[in-house]
Each structure stands twice: as structure tokens, then as C-alpha cells.
Coordinates of C-alpha atoms in Angstrom, one line a residue:
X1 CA 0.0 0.0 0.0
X2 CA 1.5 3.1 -1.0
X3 CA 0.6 6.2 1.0
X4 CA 0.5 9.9 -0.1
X5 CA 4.1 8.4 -2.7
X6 CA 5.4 11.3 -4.7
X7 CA 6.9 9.9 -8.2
X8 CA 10.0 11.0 -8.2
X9 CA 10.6 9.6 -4.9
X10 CA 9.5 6.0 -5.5
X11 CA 12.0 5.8 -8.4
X12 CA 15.3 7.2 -6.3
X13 CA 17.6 5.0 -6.5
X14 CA 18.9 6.2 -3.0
X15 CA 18.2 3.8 0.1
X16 CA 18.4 3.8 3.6
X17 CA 19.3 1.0 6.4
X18 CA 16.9 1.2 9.7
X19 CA 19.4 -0.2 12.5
X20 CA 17.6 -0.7 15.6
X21 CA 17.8 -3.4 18.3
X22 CA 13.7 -2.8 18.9
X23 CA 12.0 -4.8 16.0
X24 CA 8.7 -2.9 16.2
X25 CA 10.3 0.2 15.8
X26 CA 12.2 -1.3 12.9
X27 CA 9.2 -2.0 11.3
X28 CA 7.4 0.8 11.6
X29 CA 10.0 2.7 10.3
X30 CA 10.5 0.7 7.3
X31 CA 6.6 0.6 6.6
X32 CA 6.6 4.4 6.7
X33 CA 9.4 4.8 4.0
X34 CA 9.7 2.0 1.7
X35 CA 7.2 3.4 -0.2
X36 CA 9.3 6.2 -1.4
X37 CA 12.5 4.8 -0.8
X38 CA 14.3 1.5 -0.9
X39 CA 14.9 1.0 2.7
X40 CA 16.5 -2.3 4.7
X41 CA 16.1 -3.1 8.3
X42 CA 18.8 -4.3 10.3
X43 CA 19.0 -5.8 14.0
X44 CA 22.3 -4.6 14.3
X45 CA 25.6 -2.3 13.2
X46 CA 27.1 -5.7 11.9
X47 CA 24.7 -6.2 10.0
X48 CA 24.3 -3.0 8.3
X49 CA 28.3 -3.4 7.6
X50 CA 27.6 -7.4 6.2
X51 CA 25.1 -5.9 3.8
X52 CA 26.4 -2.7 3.0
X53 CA 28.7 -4.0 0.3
X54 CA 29.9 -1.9 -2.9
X55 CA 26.6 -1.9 -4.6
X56 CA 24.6 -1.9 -1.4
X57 CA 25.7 1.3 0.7
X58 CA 23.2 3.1 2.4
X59 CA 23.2 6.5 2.0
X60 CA 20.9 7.3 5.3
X61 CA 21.1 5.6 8.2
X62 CA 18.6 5.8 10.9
X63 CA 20.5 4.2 14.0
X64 CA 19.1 3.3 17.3
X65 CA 20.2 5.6 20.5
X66 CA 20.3 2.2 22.4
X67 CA 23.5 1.4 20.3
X68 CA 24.6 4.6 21.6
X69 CA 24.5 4.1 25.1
X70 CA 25.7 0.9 24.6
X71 CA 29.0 1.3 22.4
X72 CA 29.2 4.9 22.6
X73 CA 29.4 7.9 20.1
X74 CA 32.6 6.2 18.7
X75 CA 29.9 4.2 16.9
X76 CA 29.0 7.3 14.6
X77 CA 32.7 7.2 12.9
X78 CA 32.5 4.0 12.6
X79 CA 29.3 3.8 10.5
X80 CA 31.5 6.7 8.7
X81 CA 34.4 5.3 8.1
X82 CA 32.6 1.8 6.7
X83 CA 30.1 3.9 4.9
X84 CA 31.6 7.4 3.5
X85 CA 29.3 10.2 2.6
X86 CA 26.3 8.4 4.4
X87 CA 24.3 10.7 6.5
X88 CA 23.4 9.6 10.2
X89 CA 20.4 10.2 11.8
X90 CA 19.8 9.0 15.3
X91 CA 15.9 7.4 16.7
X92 CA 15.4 8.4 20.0
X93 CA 13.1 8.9 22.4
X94 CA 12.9 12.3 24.3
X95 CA 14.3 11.1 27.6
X96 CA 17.7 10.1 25.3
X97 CA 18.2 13.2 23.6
X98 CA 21.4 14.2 25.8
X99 CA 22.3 11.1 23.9
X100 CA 21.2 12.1 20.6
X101 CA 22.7 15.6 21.1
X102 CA 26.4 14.3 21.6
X103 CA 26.0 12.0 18.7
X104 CA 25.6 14.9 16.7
X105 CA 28.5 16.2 17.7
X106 CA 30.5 13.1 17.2
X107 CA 29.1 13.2 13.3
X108 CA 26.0 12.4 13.4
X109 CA 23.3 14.8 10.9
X110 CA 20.2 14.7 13.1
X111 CA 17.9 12.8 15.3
X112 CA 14.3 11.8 14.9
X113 CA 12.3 11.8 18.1
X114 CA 9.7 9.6 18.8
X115 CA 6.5 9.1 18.6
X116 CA 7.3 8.6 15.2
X117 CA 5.1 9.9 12.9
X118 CA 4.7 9.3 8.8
X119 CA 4.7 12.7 8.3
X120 CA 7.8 13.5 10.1
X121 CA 10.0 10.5 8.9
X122 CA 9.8 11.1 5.6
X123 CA 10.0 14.9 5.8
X124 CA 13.3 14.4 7.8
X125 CA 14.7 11.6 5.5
X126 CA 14.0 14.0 2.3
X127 CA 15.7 16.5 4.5
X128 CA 18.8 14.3 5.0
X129 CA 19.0 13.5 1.1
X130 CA 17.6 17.3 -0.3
X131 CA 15.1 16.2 -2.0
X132 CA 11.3 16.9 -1.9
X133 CA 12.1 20.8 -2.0
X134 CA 14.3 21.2 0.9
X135 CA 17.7 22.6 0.1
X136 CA 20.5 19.8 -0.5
X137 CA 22.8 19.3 2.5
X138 CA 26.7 20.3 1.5
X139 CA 29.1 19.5 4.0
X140 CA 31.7 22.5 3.8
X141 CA 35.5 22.1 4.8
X142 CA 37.2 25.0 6.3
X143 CA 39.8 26.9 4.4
X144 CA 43.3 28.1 5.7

């Protein structure tokens, strides 16, 4: 069932891995964006790194804060370093977002808080990627 599915959106070839220990969340999160983007859900990092081979990278990753407070913010360079150029956005619930916050700082490109809502995901995933009319995201070195 495809619901409110713009086009151009069901045909990006972009696609994002949902990595989260809690299955129902996993699900739901999947359910809300497969429809407009190819989208894979994982149980765990390991995972995500066993299918993200060359033709298979993800370009968003929607991570799990209970990773987080299990292995740490290091986690965020490592999905980095095995995925370059993917965009990170942490699932959280409110009472982690002191989590949340210092993944961002450790790399990560934004959080979404729950209760998730169908709406909301997809509008921050098209964030993430710039596309649905929000400007594109350019990562900007600093210059000497």
C-alpha cells in the first residue's frame, strides 16, 4: 500500500538501512518509508556493515540511540568510516536526547524523536537527502 508516494521519490535509486535493536520500531520505520525509498532493516551495526557491500551502501542511516549508550558515540565514525558520505540520523526517544545531542557532535546529521510519525519521517529523511524541495545538504570544509 503506498501512502500519499510522490513519483519522483519512489523511483530514487537512494536507500536507507533502519538499525535498531527494537524490532517494532524497525518495522514501523521501514513501513513508513519503503514506499518512497528503498529501505532495509537491520538488528544490528554488523549487520548493516555485512550488507552494505559496494553496490549496497546506504546513503541514510537511521541508528538506534540504544546502540549509543551501549558502544558509545565512537559508533558514529565508525558507520562513517565503513560507509563514506552516508548521513546519520539518530531514533530516539525524548528522555535520550542528551544522547542524541552528543551523537551529533560526534558526526551524526540529526535525530528523529519519537513518537514517530509518517509525516515526520519522511520529511526528515527528504531532509537528509535534499530532496522533496528542501535545500540539499553540502558538508563544507574550512579553508586556511
Amino acid at each position: 500500500m503506498q501512502i500519499g508516494v510522490e513519483t519522483a521519490k519512489a523511483v530514487d535509486q537512494r536507500r536507507v538501512f533502519v538499525v535498531d535493536e527494537d524490532e517494532i520500531t524497525r518495522a514501523a520505520l521501514q513501513f513508513m518509508l519503503h514506499d518512497e525509498i528503498e529501505t532495509h532493516e537491520l538488528a544490528t551495526p554488523e549487520e548493516a556493515y555485512e550488507k552494505g557491500v559496494e553496490w549496497l551502501k546506504p546513503d541514510v542511516v537511521l541508528l538506534g540511540v540504544s546502540f549509543l549508550k551501549a558502544r558509545g558515540t565512537e559508533l558514529i565514525g565508525e558507520l562513517g568510516a565503513r560507509f563514506p558520505g552516508v548521513r546519520i540520523l539518530i531514533v530516539t526517544d525524548k528522555s535520550d536526547e542528551t544522547i542524541a545531542v552528543e551523537a551529533m557532535k560526534a558526526g551524526a546529521h540529526g535525530a528523529v524523536v519519537k513518537p514517530l510519525t509518517l509525516e515526520g519521517v519522511r520529511k526528515k529523511v527528504d531532509t537528509i537527502l535534499g530532496r522533496g524541495g528542501a535545500a540539499p545538504l553540502v558538508q563544507l570544509s574550512m579553508v586556511k
